[in-house]
Amino acid sequence: MADGTESESRKLLGRLREAMATDEAGQARLDRITHLIADSMGTEVCSIYLFRDVDTLELCATEGLKPESVHQTRMRLGEGLVGRVAKSGKVVNTPDAPSAKGFRYMPETGEERYSSFLGIPVQRLGEKLGVLVVQSRDAREFSADEVYALEVVAMVLAEMAELGAFVGEGAALSPLHQKSAMFRGGTGQEGAAEGHVWLHEPRVVITNPIADDPHREMERLNEAVDELRVGVDKMLEMSQNGDKEQLQVLEAYRMFANSKGWMRRMEEDIARGLSAEAAVEKEQSLARARMGQVQDSYLRERLADLDDLSNRLLRILTGQGKQTGAELPPDPILVARNIGPGDLLEYGRSLKGIVLEEGSVGSHAAIVARALAIPLVVHAERITTEALNGDQILVDGDQGVVHLRPEESVVSAFRDKIAMQADAQARYASIRETPAITKDGQHINLVMNAGLMADLPSLESSGAEGVGLFRTELQFLVRNQMPKRSELVALYSRVLDAAKGKRVVFRTLDIGSDKVLPYMKPTDEPNPALGWRAIRVGLDKPGVMRMQLQALIRAANGRALSIMFPFVAQAEEYHAARAEVDKTIAREKVLGHPLPETLEIGAMLETPSLAFAPQKFFDDVGFLSIGGNDLKQFFFAADRENERVRRRYDTLNSSFLSLIERIVERCGISGTPLSFCGEDAGRPIEAICLAAMGIRTLSMRPASIGPVKSLLLRTDLGELRKIITDARHRGVQSVRPAVMDWLSQNP
């Protein structure tokens, strides 16, 4: 194939198809393929390197290098020219390999005789499988046609590997999707679960990567693209009255669907011998590779649009829709690249766990997972390319670890952990009705966080004394248009009914940052956590705030009502929001609607600035709730979405406890009720220390109430406060070691 013609390319792919159709073992098939490629390319050498693990490549077949080096020659990712191709995912084409950047001589292969080197990554949809290499004695650079043709061959090799065509002895030739795999991610929601994989987006399997009839494949591609274009046009017609952002996405879809360049490249791939499906996937793989290298957020979004469009086209061509015929297992663990809150709520409590390749600890999916108390791991890279429907999977949300197709020893240890947690929960159930009164007689009010009606049964089952935080944004996030006031009135009324007289604190709409409404134009902010969010949005868009306040007042219907404004950074913001409440109350009175029996208006203290507000603010505010997650990230300047830094700083750090102490003292002077809300409130060690610092109300997820109460009942807060004070006076960075030592001596 030295002339690089299309007919020669098709001829080689035809020979590859014959090799794939034989009953030969994987090694023999690989050996035959390297011979075919070297012969067709007119080169002395063709070698195939495959990954034996995520960091190591192994020479699995060669024509031209020393046969004894097969399965003996290995290199790390980035090592040598082959490792460079594997790491970058880019072609290396050089006429003088020994002088090329990164060259490493492998004496056992005998490659010193060869000057020219062409390395092509073998990858499928962003999953790196190996490297295809051709070499020749002549010092020449391979032509663009030759590079293109070998890329087509690499694409077919990737599909053949996916179909199990190269299974043999050794790690590099072990079957795909059968080995045990462990993924380390981030904790989105704590808890542990065992189950079986349910893919939100089932993998499209291409069984015919090589075209039998290129003309027929061209027809199939054109028919599928026409169907795709019609579908996009219909979506656009149906969304004409929708929000601008959704229309922009669909316009981008239409632009790509009608792109002549996209179509031309797929037609060229078919002309080279690929099937229509393989041609689409080749373009999709290139787009995913570019997506990982592009820093510009707009370009990344557009490449993501192209990726989604390619998926739609593949499903049309293969007939493999989302409904694959597979049945949802009785213990489903959802695996997805990402998922919206609406889709997640459709699954509901049927899910035992969730694993996302993307996502974040503050994403919509994490909010819903916490509301449903479903263990969630985020940032589990590559899991969607590795997992198959029905695979056994273990999710450890506490550690942010996922075990796919685990070995029996791992399963046994994991089940022991779940059994211990179940035993502990049984013990906690026995103290459900017991008030959380410490050994020195201090009553700690334990309340729960909620955001869905489905959470409210936990009020009774967990022993919570009320709802310290009801997140109202979920009802705005899970729909494509602003909810009606009447719908919110009905929902908030049901929440108060379900609480049966227990106090419910409604937090007003906390949007912005990572919680952008589908129908709200996103603001492209460099640091959204510090940007236009929460109370700032409410004060700038008072119409939405007033509508929500009206809904809350009408839902109360004469009952007690507690409202809390999020992310208040200075006293003026609270006073402005409070003025909106007063206006709304006055208007509701004129309209003849019943007013709340009692009305509490509070604020979340999530910024250090509010801790230093004038004392008059503490006199005026109805109550304060420390938003621990945000306050900690701003105090330590450590983004809680950043795994590198978010675990670096301890809640029991002496400096942070000094801030907590100041807030407690200032609330004490004014007699202002104070609570602590966040992940740390539900961690027993942190919870007892916060109580020892003077906080008497802790708001947490329902499952944490039992463990926290159990430890509080055994704790003398006065003694613990002395331990904390002594440690701080000694100048320690964190009081945790001193606290743990004290607990070990006072079991």
XYZ file of C-alpha atoms in Angstrom:
747
model
C 0.000 0.000 0.000
C 2.978 2.257 -0.550
C 0.967 4.358 -2.997
C -1.761 4.897 -0.382
C -4.635 4.423 -2.815
C -8.180 3.862 -1.593
C -8.471 0.547 -3.419
C -5.318 -0.755 -1.676
C -6.736 0.393 1.651
C -9.958 -1.521 1.019
C -7.932 -4.514 -0.114
C -6.006 -4.547 3.183
C -9.196 -4.244 5.206
C -10.649 -7.107 3.218
C -7.650 -9.237 4.138
C -8.069 -8.156 7.765
C -11.687 -9.267 7.676
C -10.559 -12.677 6.449
C -8.059 -12.862 9.318
C -10.772 -11.934 11.763
C -13.082 -14.630 10.414
C -10.610 -17.472 11.020
C -10.805 -19.808 13.990
C -7.207 -19.000 14.923
C -6.286 -18.153 18.499
C -5.753 -14.518 19.386
C -1.951 -14.666 19.108
C -1.999 -16.366 15.708
C -4.525 -13.809 14.467
C -2.333 -10.928 15.653
C 0.724 -12.460 13.981
C -1.154 -12.807 10.704
C -2.356 -9.176 10.903
C 1.142 -7.730 11.433
C 2.346 -9.701 8.390
C -0.579 -8.430 6.284
C -0.008 -4.792 7.262
C 3.772 -4.892 6.670
C 3.218 -6.529 3.285
C 0.541 -4.033 2.232
C 2.448 -0.970 3.512
C 5.700 -2.086 1.904
C 7.577 -1.883 5.229
C 10.011 -4.296 6.852
C 8.366 -4.008 10.266
C 4.845 -3.922 11.678
C 4.318 -4.251 15.423
C 1.279 -4.158 17.692
C 1.677 -3.007 21.297
C -1.253 -3.421 23.701
C -1.765 -2.229 27.274
C -1.236 -4.916 29.901
C -2.273 -2.414 32.584
C -3.095 1.297 32.617
C 0.594 2.300 32.686
C 2.397 -0.457 30.759
C 2.513 -1.409 27.077
C 3.591 -4.849 25.867
C 4.819 -5.915 22.425
C 2.173 -8.499 21.497
C 2.971 -9.245 17.838
C 5.567 -8.235 15.268
C 6.670 -8.777 11.710
C 10.320 -7.833 11.316
C 11.537 -7.482 14.909
C 13.022 -10.399 16.838
C 10.248 -12.953 17.554
C 11.662 -13.671 21.019
C 10.950 -10.076 22.068
C 7.162 -10.640 21.805
C 5.570 -10.465 25.281
C 9.022 -9.700 26.716
C 9.422 -6.086 25.581
C 7.471 -3.691 27.766
C 7.527 0.056 28.278
C 5.876 2.565 30.535
C 3.365 5.111 29.326
C 5.403 7.972 27.804
C 8.557 5.860 27.479
C 10.151 5.752 24.021
C 8.354 6.680 20.805
C 5.708 3.994 21.325
C 5.011 5.230 24.866
C 4.885 8.802 23.539
C 2.167 7.852 21.027
C 0.207 6.027 23.729
C 0.415 8.900 26.199
C -0.417 11.721 23.779
C -2.905 9.839 21.619
C -1.202 11.496 18.635
C 0.585 10.112 15.581
C 4.398 10.109 15.542
C 5.845 10.073 11.995
C 9.604 10.491 11.619
C 12.217 9.513 9.000
C 14.961 9.347 11.657
C 13.627 7.557 14.725
C 16.909 7.422 16.719
C 17.092 11.248 16.581
C 13.422 11.800 17.437
C 12.396 13.228 20.800
C 11.874 10.482 23.365
C 13.472 7.654 21.358
C 14.568 4.716 23.478
C 16.605 1.864 22.042
C 15.244 -1.597 22.879
C 18.186 -3.944 22.117
C 16.130 -7.132 22.479
C 13.987 -6.175 19.466
C 16.759 -5.565 16.908
C 15.117 -2.318 15.822
C 18.415 -0.433 15.445
C 18.387 -1.308 11.739
C 15.251 0.751 11.056
C 15.179 4.519 10.494
C 11.592 5.387 9.601
C 8.910 5.155 12.292
C 5.154 5.634 12.103
C 3.176 5.095 15.315
C -0.632 5.244 15.377
C -2.692 5.147 18.600
C -5.175 2.285 18.818
C -8.084 3.752 20.748
C -11.849 3.545 20.935
C -13.990 6.452 22.148
C -11.210 7.863 24.289
C -10.180 4.452 25.663
C -6.530 3.779 24.891
C -5.915 0.182 23.853
C -2.416 0.238 22.351
C -0.173 1.415 19.507
C 0.241 0.226 15.900
C 3.750 0.762 14.484
C 5.366 0.349 11.056
C 9.102 0.837 10.462
C 11.420 0.682 7.478
C 15.154 0.837 6.812
C 14.756 3.708 4.360
C 14.854 7.145 5.961
C 11.513 8.467 4.750
C 8.509 10.214 6.194
C 5.279 8.364 5.558
C 2.799 10.210 3.345
C -0.488 11.697 4.529
C -2.327 8.954 2.601
C -0.307 6.248 4.355
C -0.908 7.804 7.771
C -4.630 8.088 7.049
C -4.829 4.487 5.845
C -3.050 3.191 8.945
C -5.425 5.215 11.159
C -8.303 3.371 9.485
C -6.577 0.059 10.193
C -5.999 1.095 13.837
C -9.701 1.864 14.127
C -10.541 -1.675 12.956
C -8.005 -3.152 15.369
C -9.703 -1.274 18.215
C -13.079 -2.695 17.227
C -11.616 -6.195 16.880
C -10.074 -5.891 20.350
C -13.461 -4.793 21.718
C -15.032 -7.891 20.139
C -12.424 -10.158 21.766
C -10.526 -11.082 18.593
C -7.100 -11.015 20.278
C -7.709 -12.990 23.450
C -4.749 -15.122 24.474
C -2.303 -15.823 27.275
C -0.890 -12.968 29.322
C -2.253 -9.734 30.745
C -2.087 -7.775 27.470
C -4.215 -10.374 25.665
C -6.667 -11.030 28.479
C -10.341 -10.514 27.554
C -11.691 -6.988 27.867
C -14.451 -6.303 30.395
C -13.653 -9.426 32.393
C -10.777 -8.436 34.664
C -11.290 -7.003 38.125
C -10.852 -3.236 38.175
C -10.735 -0.632 40.905
C -11.577 3.047 40.362
C -10.684 5.854 42.755
C -12.924 8.888 42.615
C -14.451 11.399 44.971
C -17.182 10.997 47.580
C -20.446 12.506 46.358
C -22.610 10.777 48.983
C -21.436 8.485 51.736
C -22.580 4.902 52.169
C -21.754 1.472 50.758
C -23.671 -0.620 48.235
C -23.291 -3.898 46.367
C -25.147 -4.566 43.138
C -24.955 -4.939 39.377
C -24.148 -2.351 36.733
C -26.920 -0.516 34.919
C -25.506 1.724 32.196
C -27.458 4.946 31.716
C -26.102 5.110 28.138
C -25.644 1.495 26.933
C -22.532 0.884 24.836
C -23.065 0.715 21.085
C -21.403 -2.480 19.861
C -20.086 -2.434 16.287
C -19.901 -5.972 14.948
C -19.061 -5.037 11.333
C -16.157 -2.555 11.302
C -15.170 -3.456 7.734
C -17.447 -2.672 4.787
C -18.620 -5.478 2.489
C -19.969 -2.994 -0.053
C -18.686 0.623 0.222
C -21.464 1.929 -2.023
C -24.141 0.392 0.203
C -22.355 1.791 3.297
C -22.459 5.268 1.714
C -26.208 4.858 1.190
C -26.713 3.696 4.782
C -24.732 6.654 6.104
C -26.713 9.140 4.010
C -30.037 7.604 5.046
C -29.060 7.702 8.728
C -27.807 11.308 8.529
C -31.050 12.346 6.802
C -33.022 10.722 9.657
C -30.767 12.456 12.176
C -31.300 15.851 10.541
C -35.063 15.389 10.500
C -34.981 14.475 14.189
C -32.932 17.560 15.082
C -35.264 19.799 13.060
C -38.268 18.344 14.917
C -36.612 18.996 18.280
C -35.972 22.582 17.183
C -39.597 23.067 16.134
C -40.843 21.734 19.468
C -38.468 24.014 21.396
C -39.143 27.317 19.635
C -40.912 28.632 22.717
C -38.310 27.217 25.071
C -35.330 28.889 26.664
C -32.544 30.403 24.572
C -29.843 28.128 25.968
C -31.673 24.971 24.875
C -32.244 26.475 21.444
C -28.543 27.289 21.144
C -27.630 23.668 21.874
C -30.092 22.407 19.263
C -28.807 24.958 16.751
C -25.313 23.586 17.361
C -26.713 20.083 16.753
C -28.194 21.216 13.464
C -24.944 22.898 12.453
C -22.973 19.689 13.043
C -25.649 17.491 11.446
C -25.359 19.612 8.297
C -21.568 19.951 8.418
C -20.066 19.107 5.041
C -16.639 18.542 6.603
C -17.995 15.991 9.095
C -19.852 14.197 6.310
C -16.860 14.290 3.943
C -14.508 12.755 6.518
C -16.926 9.882 7.215
C -17.381 9.277 3.475
C -13.593 9.166 3.059
C -13.373 6.582 5.867
C -15.983 4.442 4.124
C -14.078 4.798 0.855
C -11.031 3.477 2.696
C -13.000 0.373 3.637
C -14.756 1.107 6.947
C -18.414 0.383 7.566
C -20.745 3.339 8.148
C -20.798 2.640 11.899
C -17.011 2.426 12.141
C -16.629 5.651 10.159
C -18.930 7.483 12.588
C -17.111 6.060 15.581
C -13.710 6.979 14.133
C -14.816 10.611 13.940
C -16.292 10.364 17.420
C -13.027 8.985 18.836
C -11.090 11.878 17.296
C -13.582 14.366 18.751
C -13.235 12.817 22.226
C -9.453 12.930 21.959
C -9.628 16.639 21.072
C -12.132 17.230 23.890
C -9.587 16.082 26.438
C -6.991 18.552 25.149
C -9.136 21.674 24.696
C -9.112 24.140 27.591
C -11.707 26.570 26.206
C -15.069 25.753 27.844
C -17.109 26.816 24.788
C -15.138 24.568 22.435
C -15.390 21.683 24.894
C -19.177 22.098 24.982
C -19.335 22.087 21.175
C -17.188 18.930 20.996
C -19.526 17.383 23.582
C -22.442 18.307 21.288
C -20.693 16.512 18.417
C -20.091 13.501 20.670
C -23.786 13.321 21.565
C -24.775 13.717 17.920
C -22.443 10.861 16.967
C -24.122 8.658 19.590
C -27.524 9.442 18.084
C -26.239 8.611 14.590
C -24.709 5.331 15.789
C -27.988 4.303 17.400
C -29.809 4.988 14.141
C -27.291 2.946 12.126
C -27.123 -0.018 14.517
C -30.706 0.037 15.737
C -29.298 -0.102 19.279
C -31.449 2.458 21.072
C -31.353 3.100 24.785
C -33.949 0.351 25.138
C -31.626 -2.600 24.511
C -33.992 -5.211 25.896
C -31.876 -5.611 29.033
C -33.866 -5.688 32.261
C -33.056 -3.440 35.182
C -31.410 -5.717 37.779
C -33.023 -5.962 41.224
C -29.965 -4.239 42.766
C -28.978 -1.644 40.132
C -25.870 0.517 40.474
C -26.196 3.313 37.924
C -23.025 3.976 35.892
C -22.890 7.050 33.645
C -20.553 9.741 32.365
C -22.903 12.275 33.942
C -26.628 12.573 34.594
C -29.130 15.338 35.173
C -31.338 15.563 38.264
C -34.522 14.845 36.282
C -33.188 11.545 34.902
C -31.879 10.583 38.322
C -35.212 11.257 39.998
C -36.898 9.000 37.416
C -34.789 6.107 38.705
C -35.582 7.195 42.269
C -34.915 4.922 45.206
C -34.687 1.827 42.996
C -30.957 2.567 42.694
C -28.575 1.066 45.234
C -25.696 3.314 44.202
C -24.431 5.725 41.553
C -21.029 6.003 39.873
C -20.231 8.923 37.583
C -17.224 9.490 35.362
C -17.693 13.228 35.722
C -19.915 15.045 38.239
C -18.810 16.843 41.386
C -19.587 16.908 45.096
C -21.866 19.919 44.567
C -23.489 18.859 41.285
C -27.224 18.429 40.742
C -26.750 14.656 40.755
C -24.964 14.806 44.110
C -27.758 16.928 45.586
C -30.389 14.393 44.488
C -28.241 11.439 45.604
C -27.898 12.989 49.058
C -31.638 13.643 49.172
C -32.304 9.995 48.292
C -29.470 8.754 50.577
C -27.906 6.799 47.686
C -24.116 6.217 47.830
C -22.429 8.227 45.055
C -18.880 8.227 43.706
C -17.862 10.949 41.228
C -14.777 11.326 38.996
C -14.471 7.551 38.459
C -12.490 7.974 35.248
C -12.943 5.423 32.419
C -15.616 3.389 34.188
C -18.172 3.783 31.379
C -15.702 2.268 28.906
C -14.883 -0.614 31.239
C -18.273 -1.549 32.724
C -20.952 -3.659 31.052
C -24.590 -4.100 32.005
C -24.899 -6.795 34.648
C -21.310 -6.625 35.926
C -20.974 -7.087 39.681
C -19.955 -3.795 41.302
C -19.192 -2.529 44.801
C -19.539 1.183 45.635
C -17.784 2.605 48.680
C -19.084 6.151 48.924
C -17.201 6.704 52.196
C -13.804 6.247 50.535
C -14.748 7.247 46.964
C -13.743 3.789 45.672
C -15.484 1.469 43.181
C -14.685 -2.225 42.641
C -15.840 -3.602 39.277
C -16.038 -7.381 38.839
C -14.294 -7.731 42.231
C -12.362 -10.770 43.414
C -13.990 -12.891 46.109
C -11.688 -11.634 48.874
C -12.720 -8.036 48.112
C -16.416 -9.012 48.067
C -16.054 -10.768 51.421
C -14.367 -7.784 53.086
C -16.932 -5.408 51.580
C -19.857 -7.494 52.824
C -18.321 -7.504 56.291
C -18.288 -3.699 56.164
C -21.945 -3.546 55.082
C -22.900 -6.043 57.813
C -21.135 -3.931 60.439
C -22.982 -0.851 59.206
C -26.301 -2.745 59.348
C -25.573 -3.877 62.913
C -24.749 -0.307 63.875
C -27.982 0.960 62.327
C -29.917 -1.619 64.353
C -28.264 -0.299 67.516
C -29.063 3.282 66.529
C -32.724 2.349 65.988
C -32.931 1.416 69.658
C -32.094 5.011 70.700
C -34.300 6.670 68.068
C -36.750 8.062 70.630
C -34.048 8.933 73.167
C -33.274 12.684 73.380
C -29.666 13.578 72.545
C -28.657 14.573 76.100
C -24.967 14.392 76.908
C -23.454 12.965 80.105
C -23.235 16.483 81.547
C -26.905 17.186 80.791
C -26.638 19.266 77.599
C -29.485 18.746 75.122
C -28.312 18.804 71.495
C -31.050 19.296 68.922
C -30.434 16.891 66.027
C -32.317 17.814 62.857
C -32.120 16.615 59.277
C -31.454 18.037 55.827
C -34.026 17.421 53.105
C -34.949 18.516 49.611
C -37.600 16.091 48.382
C -40.936 14.858 49.664
C -39.337 11.410 49.643
C -37.046 12.582 52.453
C -39.829 13.343 54.904
C -40.515 9.769 56.121
C -36.966 9.907 57.535
C -38.171 12.482 60.062
C -39.801 9.682 62.001
C -37.518 6.758 61.168
C -34.284 8.647 61.945
C -35.436 10.283 65.161
C -34.761 13.782 63.805
C -36.385 16.571 65.815
C -37.176 18.601 62.714
C -35.826 19.735 59.351
C -32.915 22.130 59.777
C -32.556 22.688 56.036
C -35.098 22.071 53.293
C -33.403 22.765 49.947
C -35.993 24.431 47.717
C -33.854 24.532 44.547
C -34.428 20.892 43.578
C -37.945 21.674 42.357
C -36.430 24.345 40.083
C -33.546 22.184 38.849
C -35.462 19.099 37.736
C -37.700 20.822 35.179
C -37.221 22.720 31.939
C -39.262 25.763 32.937
C -39.939 27.825 36.040
C -42.403 26.048 38.368
C -45.721 27.780 38.927
C -46.453 29.410 42.256
C -49.437 27.124 42.769
C -47.189 24.067 42.333
C -44.770 25.377 44.950
C -47.621 26.159 47.365
C -48.855 22.577 47.057
C -45.374 21.133 47.576
C -44.434 23.285 50.586
C -47.834 22.579 52.123
C -47.255 18.816 51.812
C -43.829 19.237 53.432
C -45.342 21.001 56.444
C -48.120 18.409 56.625
C -45.577 15.574 56.627
C -43.532 17.296 59.372
C -46.548 17.002 61.712
C -45.783 20.165 63.616
C -42.005 19.728 63.777
C -40.003 22.772 62.709
C -39.025 22.974 59.032
C -36.493 25.585 57.911
C -36.992 26.420 54.232
C -33.855 27.730 52.552
C -34.757 30.062 49.697
C -33.525 29.350 46.194
C -29.792 28.583 46.258
C -28.814 28.644 42.595
C -25.785 29.792 40.668
C -22.255 28.435 41.042
C -22.621 24.732 40.090
C -26.441 24.813 40.311
C -27.571 26.491 37.086
C -31.239 26.235 36.172
C -31.868 24.606 32.757
C -33.913 27.658 31.726
C -31.498 30.200 33.154
C -28.753 31.617 30.977
C -25.481 30.493 32.572
C -22.974 33.185 33.456
C -19.498 32.297 32.279
C -17.709 33.154 35.518
C -14.057 32.277 36.181
C -14.863 31.268 39.775
C -18.599 30.597 40.086
C -18.408 29.539 43.762
C -17.468 33.160 44.494
C -19.789 34.596 41.882
C -23.409 35.420 41.168
C -25.275 32.908 43.280
C -27.887 32.370 46.010
C -28.994 35.611 47.763
C -27.146 37.668 45.134
C -29.353 36.219 42.390
C -32.455 36.651 44.567
C -31.801 40.339 45.216
C -30.972 41.026 41.557
C -34.037 39.045 40.377
C -36.568 39.959 43.083
C -39.535 38.651 41.085
C -38.453 35.032 41.625
C -37.787 35.674 45.319
C -41.205 37.271 45.831
C -42.947 34.409 44.063
C -41.211 31.884 46.328
C -41.935 33.902 49.477
C -45.621 34.098 48.500
C -45.680 30.326 47.978
C -44.121 29.696 51.396
C -46.528 32.032 53.217
C -49.569 30.536 51.503
C -48.329 26.990 52.159
C -47.979 27.779 55.870
C -51.677 28.721 55.893
C -51.530 30.092 59.417
C -48.918 27.648 60.712
C -45.424 28.493 61.967
C -42.962 29.319 59.174
C -39.156 29.475 59.173
C -37.335 30.963 56.170
C -33.563 31.115 55.722
C -31.598 33.103 53.117
C -28.440 31.435 51.738
C -24.938 32.831 51.233
C -25.416 36.126 53.065
C -22.025 37.873 53.026
C -22.948 41.182 54.679
C -25.710 42.537 56.911
C -27.210 44.733 54.162
C -28.051 41.653 52.083
C -30.023 40.158 54.951
C -31.855 43.442 55.604
C -32.733 43.782 51.889
C -34.071 40.217 51.783
C -35.958 40.767 55.055
C -37.565 43.873 53.497
C -38.840 41.675 50.647
C -40.454 39.389 53.244
C -42.131 42.360 54.929
C -43.486 43.606 51.572
C -44.783 40.143 50.734
C -46.462 39.779 54.147
C -48.140 43.158 53.714
C -49.380 42.201 50.242
C -50.674 38.815 51.407
C -52.538 40.541 54.234
C -54.227 42.901 51.749
C -55.191 39.912 49.589
C -56.779 38.258 52.608
C -54.489 35.222 52.803
C -53.817 33.760 56.265
C -50.501 34.894 57.711
C -48.080 32.558 59.520
C -48.751 32.033 63.221
C -45.080 32.766 63.851
C -42.468 33.846 61.317
C -38.714 33.305 61.738
C -36.341 34.866 59.199
C -32.757 33.655 59.364
C -29.576 33.516 57.335
C -26.873 31.012 56.463
C -23.424 32.049 57.602
C -21.229 30.661 54.818
C -18.659 33.436 54.431
C -16.108 34.517 57.060
C -17.148 38.150 56.464
C -20.532 37.608 58.126
C -18.852 36.398 61.312
C -17.394 39.909 61.608
C -20.626 41.807 60.850
C -21.726 44.524 63.316
C -23.290 43.169 66.494
C -26.565 44.794 65.426
C -26.847 42.182 62.672
C -26.750 39.414 65.293
C -29.415 41.331 67.242
C -31.658 41.662 64.168
C -31.395 38.234 62.547
C -33.984 35.682 63.653
C -31.536 32.767 63.661
C -28.252 31.717 62.039
C -27.144 28.444 60.500
C -23.463 27.918 59.802
C -23.122 26.448 56.305
C -20.047 24.401 57.110
C -19.200 23.180 53.598
C -18.906 26.663 52.087
C -17.535 28.356 55.205
C -14.683 25.846 55.382
C -13.741 26.174 51.714
C -13.651 29.974 51.926
C -11.853 30.001 55.276
C -9.062 27.738 54.012
C -9.186 28.981 50.376
C -9.601 25.318 49.372
C -12.146 24.558 46.652
C -14.339 21.705 47.878
C -14.671 20.493 44.268
C -10.887 20.062 44.055
C -9.790 16.635 45.298
C -6.188 17.833 45.624
C -7.011 20.350 48.331
C -10.447 19.693 49.782
C -9.253 16.979 52.188
C -6.133 18.904 53.085
C -7.691 21.020 55.833
C -9.283 19.702 58.995
C -12.545 20.950 60.481
C -10.901 20.504 63.887
C -8.113 22.890 62.884
C -7.472 25.289 65.788
C -7.923 28.355 63.578
C -11.281 27.161 62.241
C -12.482 26.355 65.767
C -11.511 29.900 66.788
C -13.849 31.193 64.082
C -16.634 28.879 65.320
C -15.996 30.071 68.881
C -16.330 33.718 67.796
C -19.642 33.029 66.044
C -20.997 31.180 69.115
C -19.962 34.059 71.395
C -21.553 36.724 69.204
C -24.799 34.759 68.919
C -24.727 34.263 72.676
C -24.495 38.010 73.326
C -27.589 38.608 71.174
C -29.429 35.450 72.188
C -29.538 34.400 68.522
C -30.340 30.700 67.911
C -27.408 29.028 66.099
C -27.088 25.741 64.242
C -24.425 24.013 62.149
C -25.417 22.483 58.806
C -23.154 20.451 56.550
C -21.234 17.218 56.118
C -19.256 17.751 59.334
C -22.441 17.962 61.429
C -23.076 14.319 60.491
C -19.598 13.066 61.391
C -19.656 11.930 65.033
C -16.181 13.204 66.046
C -16.705 16.590 64.418
C -20.269 16.765 65.778
C -19.302 16.327 69.435
C -16.519 18.909 69.050
C -18.934 21.434 67.504
C -21.313 20.760 70.401
C -18.443 21.245 72.857
C -17.749 24.628 71.229
C -21.302 25.663 72.130
C -23.429 24.782 69.081
C -26.672 23.228 70.284
C -28.369 22.353 66.962
C -26.794 20.131 64.300
C -28.409 19.533 60.903
C -27.332 16.492 58.880
C -28.469 13.727 56.540
C -30.942 11.381 58.271
C -28.599 8.367 58.280
C -26.058 10.309 60.369
C -28.398 11.085 63.267
C -28.019 7.654 64.892
C -24.186 7.591 64.952
C -23.979 11.215 66.132
C -26.562 10.708 68.884
C -24.870 7.494 70.037
C -21.575 9.309 70.646
C -23.220 12.397 72.182
C -24.977 10.233 74.781
C -21.566 8.952 75.944
C -19.816 12.349 75.949
C -19.238 14.903 78.686
C -19.063 18.132 76.682
C -17.489 20.049 79.552
C -14.550 17.620 79.729
C -14.231 17.602 75.942
C -14.146 21.410 75.851
C -11.223 21.358 78.308
C -9.359 18.898 76.058
C -9.945 21.154 73.039
C -8.938 24.308 74.952
C -5.749 22.713 76.315
C -4.747 21.506 72.830
C -5.310 24.950 71.338
C -3.252 26.591 74.105
C -0.396 24.225 73.244
C -0.448 25.676 69.728
C -1.424 22.509 67.859
C -2.584 22.826 64.261
C -5.497 20.448 64.836
C -7.132 19.263 68.061
C -8.104 15.947 66.447
C -5.231 13.856 67.904
C -5.980 15.120 71.410
C -9.708 14.433 70.993
C -9.106 10.921 69.632
C -6.725 10.152 72.491
C -9.316 11.348 75.031
C -12.043 9.243 73.398
C -9.839 6.132 73.466
C -9.405 6.611 77.213
C -13.135 7.243 77.731
C -14.886 4.619 75.575
